[in-house]
Coordinates of C-alpha atoms and ligand atoms in Angstrom, one line a residue:
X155 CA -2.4 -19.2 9.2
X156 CA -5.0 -21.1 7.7
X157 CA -6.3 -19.8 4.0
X158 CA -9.6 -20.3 4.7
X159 CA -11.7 -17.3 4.0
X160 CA -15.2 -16.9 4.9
X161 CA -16.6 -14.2 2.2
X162 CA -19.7 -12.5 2.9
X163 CA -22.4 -13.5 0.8
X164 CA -25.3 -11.0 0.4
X165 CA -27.4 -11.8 -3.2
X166 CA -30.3 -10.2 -2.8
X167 CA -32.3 -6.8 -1.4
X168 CA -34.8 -4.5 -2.7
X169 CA -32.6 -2.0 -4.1
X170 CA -32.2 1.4 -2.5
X171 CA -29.5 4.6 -3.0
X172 CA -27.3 5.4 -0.5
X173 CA -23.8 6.9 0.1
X174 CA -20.3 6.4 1.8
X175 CA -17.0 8.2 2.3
X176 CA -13.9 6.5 2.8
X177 CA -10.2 7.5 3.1
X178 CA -6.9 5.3 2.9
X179 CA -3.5 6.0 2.6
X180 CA -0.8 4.5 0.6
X181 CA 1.8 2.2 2.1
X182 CA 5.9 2.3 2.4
X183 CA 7.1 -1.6 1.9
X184 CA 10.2 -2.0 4.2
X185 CA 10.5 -5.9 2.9
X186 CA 8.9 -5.6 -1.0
X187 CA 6.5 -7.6 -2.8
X188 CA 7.9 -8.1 -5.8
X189 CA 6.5 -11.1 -8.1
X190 CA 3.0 -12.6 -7.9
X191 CA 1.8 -15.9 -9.5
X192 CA -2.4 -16.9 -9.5
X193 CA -4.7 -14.8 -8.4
X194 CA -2.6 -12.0 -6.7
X195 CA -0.7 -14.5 -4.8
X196 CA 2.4 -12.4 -3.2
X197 CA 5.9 -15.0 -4.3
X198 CA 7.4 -13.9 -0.6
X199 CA 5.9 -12.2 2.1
X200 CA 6.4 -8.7 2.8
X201 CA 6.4 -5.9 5.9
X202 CA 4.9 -2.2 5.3
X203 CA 5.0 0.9 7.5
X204 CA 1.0 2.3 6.7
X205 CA 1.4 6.4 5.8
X206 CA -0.5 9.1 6.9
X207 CA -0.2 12.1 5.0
X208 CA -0.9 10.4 1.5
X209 CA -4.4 9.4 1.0
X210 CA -6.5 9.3 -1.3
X211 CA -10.3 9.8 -0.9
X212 CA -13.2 8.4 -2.3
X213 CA -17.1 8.8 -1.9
X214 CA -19.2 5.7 -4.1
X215 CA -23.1 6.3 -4.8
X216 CA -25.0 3.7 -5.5
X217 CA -28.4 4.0 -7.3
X218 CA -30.9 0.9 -8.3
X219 CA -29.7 0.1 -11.7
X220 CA -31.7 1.0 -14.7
X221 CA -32.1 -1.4 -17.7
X222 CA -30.0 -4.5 -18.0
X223 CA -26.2 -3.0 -17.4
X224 CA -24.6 -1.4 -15.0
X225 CA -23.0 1.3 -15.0
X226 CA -20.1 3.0 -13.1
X227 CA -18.7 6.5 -13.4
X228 CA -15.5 6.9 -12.4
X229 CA -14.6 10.8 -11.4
X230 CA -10.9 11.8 -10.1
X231 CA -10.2 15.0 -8.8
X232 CA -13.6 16.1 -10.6
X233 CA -12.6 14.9 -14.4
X234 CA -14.5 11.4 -15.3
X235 CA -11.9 9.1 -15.6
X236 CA -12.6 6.1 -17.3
X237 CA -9.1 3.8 -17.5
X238 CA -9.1 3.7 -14.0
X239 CA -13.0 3.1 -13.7
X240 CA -12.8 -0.1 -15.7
X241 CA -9.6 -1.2 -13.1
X242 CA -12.8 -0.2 -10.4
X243 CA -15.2 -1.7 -12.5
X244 CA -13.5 -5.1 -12.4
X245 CA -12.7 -4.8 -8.7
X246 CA -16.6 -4.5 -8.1
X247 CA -17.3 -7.4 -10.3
X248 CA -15.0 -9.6 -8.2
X249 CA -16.5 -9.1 -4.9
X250 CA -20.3 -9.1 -7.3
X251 CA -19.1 -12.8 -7.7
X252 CA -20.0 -13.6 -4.3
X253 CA -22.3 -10.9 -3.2
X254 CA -24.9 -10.5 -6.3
X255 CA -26.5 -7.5 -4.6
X256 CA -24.4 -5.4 -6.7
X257 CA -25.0 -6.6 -10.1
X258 CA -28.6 -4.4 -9.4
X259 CA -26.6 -1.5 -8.9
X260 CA -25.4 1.7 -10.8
X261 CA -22.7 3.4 -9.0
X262 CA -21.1 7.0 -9.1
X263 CA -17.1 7.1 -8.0
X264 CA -15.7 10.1 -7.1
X265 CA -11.6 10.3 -6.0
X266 CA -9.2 12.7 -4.8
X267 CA -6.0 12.6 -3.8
X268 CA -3.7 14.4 -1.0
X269 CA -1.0 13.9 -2.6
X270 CA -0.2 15.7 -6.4
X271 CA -1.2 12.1 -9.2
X272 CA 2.2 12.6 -11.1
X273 CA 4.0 12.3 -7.9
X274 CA 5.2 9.3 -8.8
X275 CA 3.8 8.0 -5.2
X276 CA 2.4 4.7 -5.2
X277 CA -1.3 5.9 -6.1
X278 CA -2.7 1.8 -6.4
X279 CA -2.6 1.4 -3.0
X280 CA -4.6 4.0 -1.6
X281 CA -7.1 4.4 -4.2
X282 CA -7.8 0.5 -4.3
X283 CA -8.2 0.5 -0.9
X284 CA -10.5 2.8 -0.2
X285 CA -12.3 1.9 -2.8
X286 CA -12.5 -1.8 -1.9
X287 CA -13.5 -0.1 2.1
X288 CA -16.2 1.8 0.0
X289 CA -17.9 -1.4 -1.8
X290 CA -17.2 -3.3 1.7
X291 CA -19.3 -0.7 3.3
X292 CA -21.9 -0.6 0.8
X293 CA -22.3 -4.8 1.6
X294 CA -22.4 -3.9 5.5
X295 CA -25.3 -0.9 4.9
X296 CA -27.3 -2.9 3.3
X297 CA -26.9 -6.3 5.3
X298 CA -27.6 -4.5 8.5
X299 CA -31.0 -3.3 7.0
X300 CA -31.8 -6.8 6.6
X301 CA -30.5 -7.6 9.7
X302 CA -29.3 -5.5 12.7
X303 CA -26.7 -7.2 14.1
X304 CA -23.4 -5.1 13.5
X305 CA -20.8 -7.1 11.6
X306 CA -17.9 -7.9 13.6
X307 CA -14.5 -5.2 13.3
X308 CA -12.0 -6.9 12.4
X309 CA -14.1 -9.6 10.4
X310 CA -15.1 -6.3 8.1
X311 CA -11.5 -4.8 7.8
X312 CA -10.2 -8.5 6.7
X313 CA -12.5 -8.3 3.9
X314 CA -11.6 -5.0 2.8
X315 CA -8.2 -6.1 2.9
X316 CA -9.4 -9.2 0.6
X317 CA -10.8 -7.6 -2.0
X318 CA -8.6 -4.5 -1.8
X319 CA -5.8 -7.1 -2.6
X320 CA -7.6 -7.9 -5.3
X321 CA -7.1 -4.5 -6.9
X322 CA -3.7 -4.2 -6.5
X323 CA -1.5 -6.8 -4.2
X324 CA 0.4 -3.9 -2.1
X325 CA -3.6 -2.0 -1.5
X326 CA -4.1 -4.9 1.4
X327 CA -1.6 -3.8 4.1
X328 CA -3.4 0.1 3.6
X329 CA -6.1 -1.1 5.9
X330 CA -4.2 -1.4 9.5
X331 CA -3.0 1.2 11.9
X332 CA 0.8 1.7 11.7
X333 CA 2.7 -1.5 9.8
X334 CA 1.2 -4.5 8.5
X335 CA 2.4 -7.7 6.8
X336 CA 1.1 -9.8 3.8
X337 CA 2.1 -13.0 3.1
X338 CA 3.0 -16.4 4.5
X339 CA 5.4 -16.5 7.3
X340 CA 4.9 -19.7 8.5
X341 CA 1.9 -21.8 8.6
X342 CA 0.7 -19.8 11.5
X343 CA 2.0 -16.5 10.9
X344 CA 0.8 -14.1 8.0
X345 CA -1.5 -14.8 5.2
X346 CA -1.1 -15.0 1.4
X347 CA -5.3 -13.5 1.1
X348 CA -5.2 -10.4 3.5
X349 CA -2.9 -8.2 5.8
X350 CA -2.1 -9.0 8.9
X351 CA -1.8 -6.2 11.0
X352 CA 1.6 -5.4 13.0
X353 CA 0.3 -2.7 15.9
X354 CA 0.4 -4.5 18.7
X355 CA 4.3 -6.1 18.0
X356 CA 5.8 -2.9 17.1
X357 CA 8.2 -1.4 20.0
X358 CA 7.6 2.0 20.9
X359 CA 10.9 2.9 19.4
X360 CA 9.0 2.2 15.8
X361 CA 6.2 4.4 17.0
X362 CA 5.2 7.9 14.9
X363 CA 8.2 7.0 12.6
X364 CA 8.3 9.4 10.0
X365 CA 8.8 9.1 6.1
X366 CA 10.2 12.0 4.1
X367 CA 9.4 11.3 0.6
X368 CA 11.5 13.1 -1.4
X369 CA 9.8 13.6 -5.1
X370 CA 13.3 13.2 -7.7
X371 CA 10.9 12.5 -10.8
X372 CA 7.6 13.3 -11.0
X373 CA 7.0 11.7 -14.5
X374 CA 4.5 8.8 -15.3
X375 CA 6.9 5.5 -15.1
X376 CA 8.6 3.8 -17.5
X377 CA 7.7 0.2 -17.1
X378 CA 4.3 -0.8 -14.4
X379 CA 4.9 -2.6 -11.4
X380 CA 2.3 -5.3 -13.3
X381 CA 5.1 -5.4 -15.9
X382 CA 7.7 -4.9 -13.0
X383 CA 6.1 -7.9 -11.3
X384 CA 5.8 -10.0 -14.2
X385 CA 9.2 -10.4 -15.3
X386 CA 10.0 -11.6 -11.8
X387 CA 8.5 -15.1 -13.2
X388 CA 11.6 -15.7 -15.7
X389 CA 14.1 -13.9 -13.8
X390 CA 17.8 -15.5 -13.1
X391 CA 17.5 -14.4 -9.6
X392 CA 13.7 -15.2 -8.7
X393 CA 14.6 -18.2 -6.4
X394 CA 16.8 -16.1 -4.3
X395 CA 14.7 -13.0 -4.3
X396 CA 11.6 -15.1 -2.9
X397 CA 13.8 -16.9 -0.3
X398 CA 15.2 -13.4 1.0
X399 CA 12.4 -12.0 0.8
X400 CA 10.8 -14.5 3.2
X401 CA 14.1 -14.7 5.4
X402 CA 13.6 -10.4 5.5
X403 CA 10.2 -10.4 6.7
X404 CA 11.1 -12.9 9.2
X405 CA 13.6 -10.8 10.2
X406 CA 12.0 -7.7 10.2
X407 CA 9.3 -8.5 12.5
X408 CA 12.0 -9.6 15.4
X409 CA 13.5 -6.2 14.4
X410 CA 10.1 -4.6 14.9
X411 CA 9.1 -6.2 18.1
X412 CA 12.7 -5.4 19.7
X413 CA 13.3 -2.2 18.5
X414 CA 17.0 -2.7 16.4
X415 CA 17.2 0.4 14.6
X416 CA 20.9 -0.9 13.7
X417 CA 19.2 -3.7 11.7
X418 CA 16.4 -2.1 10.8
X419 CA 18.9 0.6 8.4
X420 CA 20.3 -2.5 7.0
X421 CA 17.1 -4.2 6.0
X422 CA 15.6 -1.8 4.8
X423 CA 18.2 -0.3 2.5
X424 CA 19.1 -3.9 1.3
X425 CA 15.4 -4.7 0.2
X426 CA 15.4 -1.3 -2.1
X427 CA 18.3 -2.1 -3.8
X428 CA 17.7 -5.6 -4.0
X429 CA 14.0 -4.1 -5.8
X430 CA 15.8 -2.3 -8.2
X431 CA 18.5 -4.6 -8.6
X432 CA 15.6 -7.1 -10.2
X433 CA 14.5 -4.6 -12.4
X434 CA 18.2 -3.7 -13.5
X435 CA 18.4 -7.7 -14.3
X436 CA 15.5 -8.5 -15.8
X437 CA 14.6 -9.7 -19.1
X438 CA 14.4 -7.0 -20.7
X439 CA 16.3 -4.8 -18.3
X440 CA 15.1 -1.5 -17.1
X441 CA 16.0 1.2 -14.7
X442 CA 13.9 3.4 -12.9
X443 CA 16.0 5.1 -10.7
X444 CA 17.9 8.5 -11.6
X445 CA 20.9 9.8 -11.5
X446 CA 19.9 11.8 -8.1
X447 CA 18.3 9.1 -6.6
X448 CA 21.8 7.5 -6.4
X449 CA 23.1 11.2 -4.9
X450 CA 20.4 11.6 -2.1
X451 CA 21.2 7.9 -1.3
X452 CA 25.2 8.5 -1.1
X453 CA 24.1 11.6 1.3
X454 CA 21.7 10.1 3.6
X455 CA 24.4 7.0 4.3
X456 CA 27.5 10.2 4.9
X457 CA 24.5 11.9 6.8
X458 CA 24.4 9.4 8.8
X459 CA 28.0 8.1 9.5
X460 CA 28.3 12.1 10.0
X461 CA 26.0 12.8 12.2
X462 CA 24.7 9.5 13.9
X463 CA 20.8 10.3 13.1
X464 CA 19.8 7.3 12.4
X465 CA 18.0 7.6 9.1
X466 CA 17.6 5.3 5.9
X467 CA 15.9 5.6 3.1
X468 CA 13.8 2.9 0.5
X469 CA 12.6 3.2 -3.0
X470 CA 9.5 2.0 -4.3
X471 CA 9.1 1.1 -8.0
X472 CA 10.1 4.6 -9.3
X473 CA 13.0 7.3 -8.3
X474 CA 11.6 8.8 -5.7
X475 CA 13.2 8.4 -2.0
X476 CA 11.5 7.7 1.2
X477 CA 14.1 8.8 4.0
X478 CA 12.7 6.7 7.4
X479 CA 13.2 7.8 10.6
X480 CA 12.3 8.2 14.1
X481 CA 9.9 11.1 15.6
X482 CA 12.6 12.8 17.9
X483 CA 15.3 13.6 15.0
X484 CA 12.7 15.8 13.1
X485 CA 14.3 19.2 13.1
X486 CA 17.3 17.7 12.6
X487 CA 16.3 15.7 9.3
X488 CA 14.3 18.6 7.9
X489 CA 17.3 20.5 8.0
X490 CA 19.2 18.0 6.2
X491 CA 16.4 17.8 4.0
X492 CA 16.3 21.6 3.3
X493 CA 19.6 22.2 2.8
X494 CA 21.9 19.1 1.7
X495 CA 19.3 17.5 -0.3
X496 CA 16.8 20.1 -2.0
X497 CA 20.5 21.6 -3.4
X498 CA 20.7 18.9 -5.5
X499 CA 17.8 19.7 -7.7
X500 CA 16.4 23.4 -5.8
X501 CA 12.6 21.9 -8.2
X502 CA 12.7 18.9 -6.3
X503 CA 9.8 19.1 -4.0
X504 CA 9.6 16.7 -0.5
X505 CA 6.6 15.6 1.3
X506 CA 6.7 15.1 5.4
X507 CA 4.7 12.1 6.1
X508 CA 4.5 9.6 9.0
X509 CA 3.0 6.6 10.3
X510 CA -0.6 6.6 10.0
X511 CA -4.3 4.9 11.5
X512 CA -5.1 3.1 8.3
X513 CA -8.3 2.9 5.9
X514 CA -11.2 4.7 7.6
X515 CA -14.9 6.0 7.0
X516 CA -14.7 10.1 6.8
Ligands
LIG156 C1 7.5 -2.0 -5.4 O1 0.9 -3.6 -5.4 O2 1.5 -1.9 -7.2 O3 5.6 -1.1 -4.2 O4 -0.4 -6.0 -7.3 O5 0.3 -5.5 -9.6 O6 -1.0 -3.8 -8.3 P1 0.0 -4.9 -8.3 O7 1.4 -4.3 -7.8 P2 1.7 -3.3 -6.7 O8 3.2 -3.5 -6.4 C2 3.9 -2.8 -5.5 C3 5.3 -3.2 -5.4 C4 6.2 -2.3 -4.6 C5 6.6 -3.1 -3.3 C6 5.6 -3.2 -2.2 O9 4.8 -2.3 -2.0 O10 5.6 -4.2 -1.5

């Protein structure tokens, strides 16, 4: 696909106050981004399965600024918060770059989450996003009392997954119903600036999949995925984790328009290994995952050799275990759940999730 983007541009209006609510969920990668170069520019493409269950929530004000600066509050779960308002802050500067409107603005930024903050759950992604789908919002209001024609859908939900990009790279595929891609496939397929979304390819097998996240650790991480993503540049293996990444996602959209399951399992397991198998070989090294991480994956792969369910699970950048599977083995994996895996580690805690609709206005 072409990289031409076509930004809104909205500089000025007589300031006014106003509101908007916005929720988006995090994402499960099934092919990872993993490495970055320029301006959030993914090194490979990559394929996500959009969540449901784990959203996070946000409300923006907006109030005619007073005096020279502006200002932004930044409130999650009711506490002011300001490390992750200046990570907001920035994010609203970037789209002010085009659309000055903002800079007469003072804003007020209030977050919560569904899903407990020391999960360990990718928070980046649904926070960015609906923030991004916030400021996005903000634009349209404000445009459309200039001028009443309605922007275009899917014109709006590209630039949410712009900018949301822009906050953090995984953020972007947040915004579509069910699985998205980022990245380019092939000069017509997939883009390196926004998601592409996945719906209407997906086989009905790969409908309402479901993703038990199963919480091993729920301890702030070692080593960011910013970190994580810069020691992809110098790594011994970058070259061939950028060419399999590409050669996965090509693969995994066949897989997702035919409805391989078989394929699928093997996929998606490879690509979390091969994740943390980058961070294990790294310069420095690190490792992330825990000692039960390793034990729920030895059980799901006997689980399913056992049993024939046809479950697999993925890792993000931390310990915790995503077990995917489809809708009609529920019961059946929620008693594996409940009584093979929680034994482990009777504190762990696991969270049902599925597939989900995407970033939208509450
Ligand atoms: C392992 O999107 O969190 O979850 O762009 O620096 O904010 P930044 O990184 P981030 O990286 C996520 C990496 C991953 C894989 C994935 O979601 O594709």
């Amino acid at each position: 696909m072409t990289e031409h983007f076509e930004p809104m541009v909205i500089k000025d209006f007589t300031p006014m106050a106003g509101t908007t609510q916005w929720e988006s969920p995090s994402n499960i990668a099934l092919v990872k981004y993993w490495g970055k170069m320029g301006n959030q520019i993914p090194r490979n493409p990559s394929v996500s399965f959009t969540l449901q269950n784990c959203v996070t929530r946000t409300q923006i004000d907006w109030f005619e600024k007073k005096g020279n600066s502006s200002e932004l509050d930044f409130y999650f779960e009711g506490k002011l918060k300001p490390s992750f308002g200046q990570r907001i802050q920035k994010l609203i500067a970037t789209i002010a770059e085009q659309n000055t409107v903002l800079n007469q603005y003072s804003f007020r930024i209030s977050s919560t989450n569904t899903f407990p903050h020391s999960s360990g759950i990718a928070s980046s992604a649904s926070a960015m996003s609906a923030c991004a789908a916030g400021i996005i919002d903000m634009l349209r209001q404000i445009r459309e009392a200039q001028d009443s024609n309605p922007w275009d859908e899917d014109y709006f939900k590209q630039q949410i997954s712009f900018y949301s990009r822009l906050g953090s790279g995984s953020a972007c595929r947040s915004i579509y119903p069910n699985a998205a891609l980022w990245g380019e496939v092939s000069p017509d397929l997939g883009s390196n600036l926004w998601a592409t979304p996945l719906d209407h390819l997906l086989h009905d097998d790969f409908r309402q999949y479901q993703d038990a996240i199963v919480i091993v650790d729920d301890s702030t991480k070692s080593v960011s995925s910013t970190m994580g993503h810069g020691l992809m540049n110098q790594h011994v293996f970058s070259k061939i984790r950028f060419e399999e990444g590409l050669r996965n996602t090509e693969t995994m959209l066949n897989i997702l328009r035919t409805g391989d399951i078989s394929s699928f399992i093997d996929i998606v397991e490879r690509e979390a290994l091969q994740l943390h198998a980058m961070m294990m070989t790294s310069n420095p090294s690190y490792i992330l995952i825990k000692p039960n991480t390793l034990a729920i994956i030895e059980k799901i792969r006997q689980y399913r050799q056992d049993s024939n369910v046809p479950l697999c699970f993925t890792l993000d950048a931390g310990p915790n275990v995503h077990i995917l599977y489809p809708f009609a083995f529920r019961d059946k994996v929620k008693e594996f759940i409940e009584t093979e895996i929680i034994e482990l580690n009777p504190k762990m805690n696991w969270i049902a999730d599925e597939m989900g609709l995407g970033t939208k206005q509450i």
